[in-house]
Short mmCIF file of C-alpha atoms in Angstrom, two decimals:
data_model
loop_
_atom_site.label_atom_id
_atom_site.label_comp_id
_atom_site.label_asym_id
_atom_site.label_seq_id
_atom_site.Cartn_x
_atom_site.Cartn_y
_atom_site.Cartn_z
CA UNK V 1 -56.69 9.33 19.33
CA UNK V 2 -57.44 7.07 22.18
CA UNK V 3 -54.15 4.22 21.51
CA UNK V 4 -52.22 7.46 21.53
CA UNK V 5 -53.25 8.52 24.77
CA UNK V 6 -52.59 6.04 26.44
CA UNK V 7 -49.36 4.96 25.40
CA UNK V 8 -48.56 9.01 26.31
CA UNK V 9 -50.33 8.63 29.84
CA UNK V 10 -48.05 5.42 30.38
CA UNK V 11 -44.88 6.79 29.21
CA UNK V 12 -45.28 10.53 30.87
CA UNK V 13 -45.16 8.17 34.17
CA UNK V 14 -41.46 6.77 33.96
CA UNK V 15 -40.46 10.18 32.06
CA UNK V 16 -40.96 12.10 35.46
CA UNK V 17 -38.68 9.78 37.30
CA UNK V 18 -36.20 9.28 34.19
CA UNK V 19 -35.96 13.08 33.53
CA UNK V 20 -35.41 13.28 37.87
CA UNK V 21 -32.43 9.92 37.84
CA UNK V 22 -30.08 11.67 34.55
CA UNK V 23 -30.77 15.15 35.66
CA UNK V 24 -29.36 13.31 39.12
CA UNK V 25 -26.71 11.23 37.04
CA UNK V 26 -25.21 14.54 35.34
CA UNK V 27 -24.61 16.46 38.24
CA UNK V 28 -23.21 13.43 40.09
CA UNK V 29 -20.91 12.82 36.78
CA UNK V 30 -19.95 15.99 35.88
CA UNK V 31 -21.60 14.75 31.85
CA UNK V 32 -20.30 16.90 29.57
CA UNK V 33 -21.41 17.21 25.78
CA UNK V 34 -18.29 18.03 24.70
CA UNK V 35 -16.88 15.52 22.20
CA UNK V 36 -15.43 12.38 23.45
CA UNK V 37 -10.90 11.17 23.94
CA UNK V 38 -10.48 9.09 20.63
CA UNK V 39 -7.91 7.78 22.82
CA UNK V 40 -10.88 6.47 25.29
CA UNK V 41 -12.61 3.97 22.73
CA UNK V 42 -12.62 0.46 22.31
CA UNK V 43 -11.17 -0.61 25.27
CA UNK V 44 -12.91 -2.05 28.73
CA UNK V 45 -12.37 -0.12 32.38
CA UNK V 46 -10.50 3.32 29.68
CA UNK V 47 -10.52 6.76 31.13
CA UNK V 48 -12.00 9.74 29.82
CA UNK V 49 -15.97 10.50 29.12
CA UNK V 50 -16.40 7.39 26.49
CA UNK V 51 -15.32 4.71 29.07
CA UNK V 52 -16.40 6.18 32.58
CA UNK V 53 -18.98 5.19 34.79
CA UNK V 54 -18.44 7.02 37.77
CA UNK V 55 -21.32 9.11 39.91
CA UNK V 56 -23.46 6.65 37.49
CA UNK V 57 -26.48 4.67 39.93
CA UNK V 58 -25.70 0.82 41.01
CA UNK V 59 -27.59 -2.09 39.42
CA UNK V 60 -31.05 -3.18 39.82
CA UNK V 61 -34.22 -1.14 39.86
CA UNK V 62 -33.83 3.08 39.76
CA UNK V 63 -37.09 4.15 39.95
CA UNK V 64 -38.93 3.25 43.13
CA UNK V 65 -41.50 1.03 43.08
CA UNK V 66 -44.66 2.99 43.35
CA UNK V 67 -43.96 4.42 39.89
CA UNK V 68 -43.77 1.30 38.46
CA UNK V 69 -45.69 0.11 35.44
CA UNK V 70 -46.79 -3.53 35.49
CA UNK V 71 -45.59 -4.92 31.97
CA UNK V 72 -48.37 -7.71 31.82
CA UNK V 73 -47.85 -11.63 32.11
CA UNK V 74 -44.60 -12.81 30.41
CA UNK V 75 -45.49 -14.63 27.49
CA UNK V 76 -45.65 -18.29 28.10
CA UNK V 77 -42.71 -20.22 26.78
CA UNK V 78 -42.07 -23.41 24.81
CA UNK V 79 -39.60 -25.97 24.71
CA UNK V 80 -40.78 -27.48 20.96
CA UNK V 81 -39.81 -24.70 18.69
CA UNK V 82 -35.61 -25.67 17.66
CA UNK V 83 -36.08 -23.89 14.03
CA UNK V 84 -37.01 -20.60 13.17
CA UNK V 85 -40.02 -20.97 11.15
CA UNK V 86 -42.98 -19.02 10.44
CA UNK V 87 -45.63 -20.64 11.22
CA UNK V 88 -48.64 -18.32 10.78
CA UNK V 89 -49.63 -15.80 7.94
CA UNK V 90 -52.64 -13.19 7.58
CA UNK V 91 -53.40 -10.52 5.48
CA UNK V 92 -54.46 -7.45 7.43
CA UNK V 93 -54.52 -4.59 4.13
CA UNK V 94 -54.39 -4.65 0.62
CA UNK V 95 -49.80 -3.84 1.28
CA UNK V 96 -49.75 -5.44 4.92
CA UNK V 97 -49.27 -8.68 5.97
CA UNK V 98 -48.89 -9.92 10.03
CA UNK V 99 -46.78 -12.79 9.88
CA UNK V 100 -46.19 -15.23 12.76
CA UNK V 101 -42.81 -16.50 13.96
CA UNK V 102 -41.11 -19.53 15.69
CA UNK V 103 -38.20 -17.86 17.25
CA UNK V 104 -36.20 -20.94 19.09
CA UNK V 105 -34.22 -18.01 20.97
CA UNK V 106 -37.16 -16.15 22.08
CA UNK V 107 -38.56 -20.06 22.98
CA UNK V 108 -42.27 -18.45 21.44
CA UNK V 109 -43.72 -17.15 18.25
CA UNK V 110 -43.97 -14.17 17.93
CA UNK V 111 -45.89 -11.12 15.32
CA UNK V 112 -44.27 -9.43 12.79
CA UNK V 113 -45.78 -6.86 10.59
CA UNK V 114 -45.28 -6.31 7.69
CA UNK V 115 -45.85 -3.06 4.76
CA UNK V 116 -45.39 -4.91 1.17
CA UNK V 117 -43.55 -2.37 -1.67
CA UNK V 118 -46.06 -1.03 -3.86
CA UNK V 119 -44.77 -2.59 -6.79
CA UNK V 120 -42.68 -5.90 -6.12
CA UNK V 121 -42.57 -7.29 -9.44
CA UNK V 122 -38.71 -6.70 -9.02
CA UNK V 123 -36.93 -8.28 -5.32
CA UNK V 124 -37.15 -4.97 -2.83
CA UNK V 125 -35.08 -4.16 -0.12
CA UNK V 126 -35.83 -3.89 3.80
CA UNK V 127 -36.45 -2.27 6.85
CA UNK V 128 -37.04 -3.32 9.77
CA UNK V 129 -38.07 -0.34 12.47
CA UNK V 130 -38.43 -0.76 16.10
CA UNK V 131 -40.82 1.31 18.78
CA UNK V 132 -40.46 2.60 22.18
CA UNK V 133 -40.39 0.68 26.19
CA UNK V 134 -43.90 -0.35 25.34
CA UNK V 135 -44.05 -2.73 22.29
CA UNK V 136 -46.94 -4.50 21.78
CA UNK V 137 -47.63 -8.09 21.36
CA UNK V 138 -50.61 -7.46 19.00
CA UNK V 139 -49.24 -4.84 17.04
CA UNK V 140 -46.30 -2.04 16.30
CA UNK V 141 -46.80 1.93 17.35
CA UNK V 142 -45.43 2.36 13.81
CA UNK V 143 -48.77 0.67 12.09
CA UNK V 144 -51.29 2.02 14.66
CA UNK V 145 -50.33 5.98 15.53
CA UNK V 146 -46.88 5.72 13.99
CA UNK V 147 -47.96 6.63 10.26
CA UNK V 148 -45.95 4.06 8.68
CA UNK V 149 -48.79 2.40 6.72
CA UNK V 150 -49.62 6.23 4.62
CA UNK V 151 -46.79 6.82 4.58
CA UNK V 152 -44.72 3.45 2.87
CA UNK V 153 -47.82 3.21 0.39
CA UNK V 154 -46.13 4.25 -2.13
CA UNK V 155 -42.56 3.05 -2.01
CA UNK V 156 -41.27 0.31 -2.97
CA UNK V 157 -39.46 -1.38 0.11
CA UNK V 158 -40.79 -4.27 2.64
CA UNK V 159 -41.03 -2.71 6.29
CA UNK V 160 -40.56 -5.13 8.59
CA UNK V 161 -42.26 -4.04 12.18
CA UNK V 162 -41.92 -6.53 15.37
CA UNK V 163 -44.18 -7.24 18.07
CA UNK V 164 -42.82 -7.92 21.38
CA UNK V 165 -40.20 -6.67 23.22
CA UNK V 166 -41.34 -4.31 25.57
CA UNK V 167 -38.14 -2.67 27.47
CA UNK V 168 -36.06 -5.14 26.82
CA UNK V 169 -33.90 -2.30 24.44
CA UNK V 170 -34.55 -5.22 21.56
CA UNK V 171 -30.91 -6.87 23.00
CA UNK V 172 -29.97 -10.79 24.42
CA UNK V 173 -30.33 -10.05 28.19
CA UNK V 174 -27.35 -12.16 30.11
CA UNK V 175 -30.49 -13.88 32.97
CA UNK V 176 -34.28 -13.96 32.15
CA UNK V 177 -35.70 -10.95 33.90
CA UNK V 178 -38.31 -12.32 36.55
CA UNK V 179 -41.34 -9.54 35.43
CA UNK V 180 -40.48 -8.90 31.97
CA UNK V 181 -39.15 -12.91 31.14
CA UNK V 182 -36.89 -14.28 28.62
CA UNK V 183 -35.47 -11.30 25.86
CA UNK V 184 -33.21 -12.00 23.60
CA UNK V 185 -34.09 -10.55 20.41
CA UNK V 186 -30.85 -9.34 19.19
CA UNK V 187 -30.67 -13.04 18.02
CA UNK V 188 -33.90 -13.36 16.61
CA UNK V 189 -33.74 -9.65 14.49
CA UNK V 190 -30.18 -10.42 13.39
CA UNK V 191 -30.25 -13.57 12.74
CA UNK V 192 -33.55 -15.62 13.02
CA UNK V 193 -35.86 -13.35 11.65
CA UNK V 194 -34.28 -12.27 8.27
CA UNK V 195 -33.58 -15.67 6.84
CA UNK V 196 -37.10 -15.88 7.16
CA UNK V 197 -37.79 -12.48 5.15
CA UNK V 198 -35.98 -12.71 2.43
CA UNK V 199 -36.99 -16.29 1.70
CA UNK V 200 -41.17 -14.93 2.28
CA UNK V 201 -40.48 -11.80 0.49
CA UNK V 202 -37.55 -12.05 -1.98
CA UNK V 203 -36.06 -9.38 -1.05
CA UNK V 204 -32.92 -8.42 -2.30
CA UNK V 205 -30.98 -8.42 1.06
CA UNK V 206 -30.34 -4.93 1.23
CA UNK V 207 -31.44 -3.72 4.74
CA UNK V 208 -31.82 -0.82 6.76
CA UNK V 209 -33.29 0.17 10.08
CA UNK V 210 -34.79 2.60 12.09
CA UNK V 211 -36.74 3.20 15.47
CA UNK V 212 -37.80 5.54 18.06
CA UNK V 213 -36.94 6.45 21.39
CA UNK V 214 -35.94 2.94 22.83
CA UNK V 215 -36.40 1.57 19.48
CA UNK V 216 -33.95 4.19 18.23
CA UNK V 217 -31.02 3.13 21.23
CA UNK V 218 -31.60 -0.18 19.61
CA UNK V 219 -31.44 0.32 16.73
CA UNK V 220 -28.07 1.95 16.41
CA UNK V 221 -26.65 -0.59 18.66
CA UNK V 222 -27.68 -3.23 16.56
CA UNK V 223 -26.71 -0.86 13.65
CA UNK V 224 -22.68 -0.98 15.38
CA UNK V 225 -22.80 -4.18 16.24
CA UNK V 226 -23.45 -5.95 12.82
CA UNK V 227 -22.36 -3.36 10.60
CA UNK V 228 -22.49 -5.80 7.68
CA UNK V 229 -26.01 -6.58 7.91
CA UNK V 230 -27.24 -3.06 7.63
CA UNK V 231 -26.78 -0.16 4.95
CA UNK V 232 -28.00 3.13 6.84
CA UNK V 233 -29.92 3.51 10.41
CA UNK V 234 -32.08 6.32 11.37
CA UNK V 235 -33.33 7.12 14.64
CA UNK V 236 -35.62 9.49 16.55
CA UNK V 237 -35.44 11.02 20.33
CA UNK V 238 -32.78 7.81 21.47
CA UNK V 239 -29.98 7.72 23.83
CA UNK V 240 -26.90 6.16 21.87
CA UNK V 241 -24.05 5.53 25.12
CA UNK V 242 -24.43 2.81 28.01
CA UNK V 243 -20.85 3.64 29.80
CA UNK V 244 -21.75 7.90 30.50
CA UNK V 245 -24.17 8.61 33.48
CA UNK V 246 -26.57 9.90 30.87
CA UNK V 247 -26.64 6.70 28.43
CA UNK V 248 -26.69 4.17 31.45
CA UNK V 249 -29.11 5.83 33.67
CA UNK V 250 -31.28 6.07 30.95
CA UNK V 251 -31.12 2.01 29.93
CA UNK V 252 -31.42 1.28 33.78
CA UNK V 253 -34.93 3.84 33.95
CA UNK V 254 -36.33 2.10 30.59
CA UNK V 255 -35.91 -1.68 31.75
CA UNK V 256 -37.14 -0.73 35.79
CA UNK V 257 -39.86 1.73 34.07
CA UNK V 258 -41.63 -1.69 33.50
CA UNK V 259 -40.66 -3.39 36.99
CA UNK V 260 -37.48 -5.06 35.63
CA UNK V 261 -33.90 -5.42 36.91
CA UNK V 262 -30.96 -3.40 34.86
CA UNK V 263 -28.79 -5.91 36.73
CA UNK V 264 -29.84 -8.83 33.93
CA UNK V 265 -29.63 -7.28 31.08
CA UNK V 266 -25.96 -7.18 30.03
CA UNK V 267 -24.43 -7.84 33.67
CA UNK V 268 -22.05 -6.02 35.94
CA UNK V 269 -22.53 -2.43 35.16
CA UNK V 270 -19.79 -0.88 33.49
CA UNK V 271 -18.21 -4.24 32.44
CA UNK V 272 -16.96 -5.88 28.82
CA UNK V 273 -20.97 -6.00 27.43
CA UNK V 274 -22.25 -2.30 28.65
CA UNK V 275 -18.93 -1.26 26.40
CA UNK V 276 -20.17 -3.12 23.42
CA UNK V 277 -23.18 -2.17 23.41
CA UNK V 278 -22.21 2.01 23.75
CA UNK V 279 -22.77 3.14 20.27
CA UNK V 280 -21.01 6.16 21.37
CA UNK V 281 -17.13 3.83 22.49
CA UNK V 282 -18.73 1.73 18.85
CA UNK V 283 -18.89 4.83 16.46
CA UNK V 284 -16.10 3.98 14.06
CA UNK V 285 -18.30 0.46 12.99
CA UNK V 286 -21.16 2.83 11.47
CA UNK V 287 -18.77 4.94 9.23
CA UNK V 288 -20.00 4.30 5.66
CA UNK V 289 -23.70 3.67 6.39
CA UNK V 290 -26.83 6.04 5.84
CA UNK V 291 -27.22 7.47 9.14
CA UNK V 292 -29.72 10.24 9.97
CA UNK V 293 -30.85 11.35 13.36
CA UNK V 294 -33.39 13.77 15.40
CA UNK V 295 -34.76 15.29 18.02
CA UNK V 296 -36.44 18.25 19.75
CA UNK V 297 -35.97 20.46 22.36
CA UNK V 298 -37.88 19.85 24.86
CA UNK V 299 -40.48 22.95 24.11
CA UNK V 300 -44.32 23.38 23.26
CA UNK V 301 -44.46 22.53 19.50
CA UNK V 302 -47.27 22.48 16.85
CA UNK V 303 -48.88 19.54 18.75
CA UNK V 304 -49.43 21.40 21.65
CA UNK V 305 -52.63 23.53 22.07
CA UNK V 306 -55.11 23.55 24.07
CA UNK V 307 -56.91 20.72 22.63
CA UNK V 308 -54.07 18.85 23.21
CA UNK V 309 -55.06 15.34 25.93
CA UNK V 310 -52.95 16.36 29.18
CA UNK V 311 -51.19 19.13 28.16
CA UNK V 312 -49.11 20.00 31.50
CA UNK V 313 -47.53 16.51 31.92
CA UNK V 314 -47.19 16.41 27.82
CA UNK V 315 -45.18 20.06 28.30
CA UNK V 316 -43.21 19.31 31.69
CA UNK V 317 -43.02 15.69 31.21
CA UNK V 318 -43.13 14.69 27.81
CA UNK V 319 -41.06 18.28 27.04
CA UNK V 320 -38.11 16.44 30.13
CA UNK V 321 -37.48 13.11 28.03
CA UNK V 322 -37.06 15.15 25.03
CA UNK V 323 -34.44 17.38 26.95
CA UNK V 324 -32.47 14.40 27.76
CA UNK V 325 -33.06 12.91 24.80
CA UNK V 326 -31.17 16.17 22.43
CA UNK V 327 -28.34 15.91 25.19
CA UNK V 328 -27.54 12.52 24.32
CA UNK V 329 -28.44 13.46 19.95
CA UNK V 330 -25.75 16.34 20.84
CA UNK V 331 -23.38 13.77 22.41
CA UNK V 332 -23.70 11.49 19.41
CA UNK V 333 -23.17 14.36 17.13
CA UNK V 334 -20.13 15.35 18.48
CA UNK V 335 -18.65 11.45 18.35
CA UNK V 336 -19.61 11.37 14.82
CA UNK V 337 -17.67 14.60 14.59
CA UNK V 338 -14.80 13.49 16.27
CA UNK V 339 -14.22 10.63 13.92
CA UNK V 340 -15.19 12.65 10.70
CA UNK V 341 -18.21 9.86 10.15
CA UNK V 342 -20.99 11.88 7.56
CA UNK V 343 -24.83 11.75 9.38
CA UNK V 344 -27.55 13.98 9.08
CA UNK V 345 -28.47 14.72 12.45
CA UNK V 346 -31.94 17.42 12.26
CA UNK V 347 -32.31 19.54 15.63
CA UNK V 348 -36.09 19.99 15.48
CA UNK V 349 -36.76 23.60 16.89
CA UNK V 350 -39.26 22.70 19.39
CA UNK V 351 -41.07 19.65 20.45
CA UNK V 352 -41.69 17.01 22.81
CA UNK V 353 -41.08 13.15 23.42
CA UNK V 354 -44.84 12.02 21.23
CA UNK V 355 -45.80 10.34 18.49
CA UNK V 356 -46.99 13.22 16.77
CA UNK V 357 -43.61 14.42 16.07
CA UNK V 358 -41.90 10.86 15.07
CA UNK V 359 -44.99 10.75 12.54
CA UNK V 360 -43.59 14.38 10.96
CA UNK V 361 -39.82 12.98 11.00
CA UNK V 362 -39.93 9.78 8.98
CA UNK V 363 -40.49 11.73 5.98
CA UNK V 364 -37.47 13.73 6.36
CA UNK V 365 -35.78 10.48 7.28
CA UNK V 366 -36.49 8.76 4.19
CA UNK V 367 -33.59 10.36 1.55
CA UNK V 368 -31.22 9.63 4.02
CA UNK V 369 -33.10 5.80 4.11
CA UNK V 370 -32.99 5.80 0.37
CA UNK V 371 -30.09 6.04 -0.17
CA UNK V 372 -29.34 3.33 2.09
CA UNK V 373 -31.74 1.05 0.18
CA UNK V 374 -31.33 1.95 -3.01
CA UNK V 375 -35.22 3.27 -3.89
#
């Protein structure tokens, strides 16, 4: 509980500013949650709600310096890592292991936590799980407060959780950031890590991906950018666009909340790389996948009681963040419906932006993920 409380306090400061900036962008950009026009999809500089960047915030930091969180020291970089390799392994529980992976793309060693299948007598699939803005170097939030060890204890799947990636959106950045360092997570996740995981765990080569908050945005990006790699995707409380005012603000607020500069991620805002990472514009690439999307509405839920730590912040700020996630989800849902791409979209009646609710939604996502994984 102490870990969850600290995580909540960190996200609360970010959420207050993010909500204000998002609200301003909505007013400036006249953003609508109606289904986007298919005619605007797939070309840079296109007109219509999908391609429009008018009214969105400028490049550079969007959250004032006094409200930014210290991301901590940047990991030390090395020049001697030329081949991806597992360089360390530690059993952390009867059904869990933590690997240390040397990454040429990230120029350092990365921790990767794995939950092993209940029965590994035959090759099993792999589920990659991403987390939010404060993705830690020592452990994944899914392991510590997300309920993954208990939930997957009887499941026949390898669960792969990365350590690190603070404010990265799990993407390859155009430039190293002075505060956040080198982010080449897309290359690590899609090129370097899977062959190592498949060989070490003797998987069957079937993959799916999931994530919450920032990890939801990252998971959906990876699913549409690498459609042959993942058979399914499950996301909780995320934003899935980058070109409209709300999605673009979500990107910039996420990065600047941890003192990073959004100008370093994909070049000029609204340019080709921003469009390439927009999962609304590129939603057609999700066709044929098992898709689960969920959000709450920001109203107090079962986990908000008089005993909840920082209850007022949880209600006002966590509620506000989830309102933004709800708007993003409505837009994404409308886009999938426009394209007639099947998806399970759950609008929870109540709840804020908190791990307690993501723990509850993980079992709801499992039927979708299990179909994708064939288990």
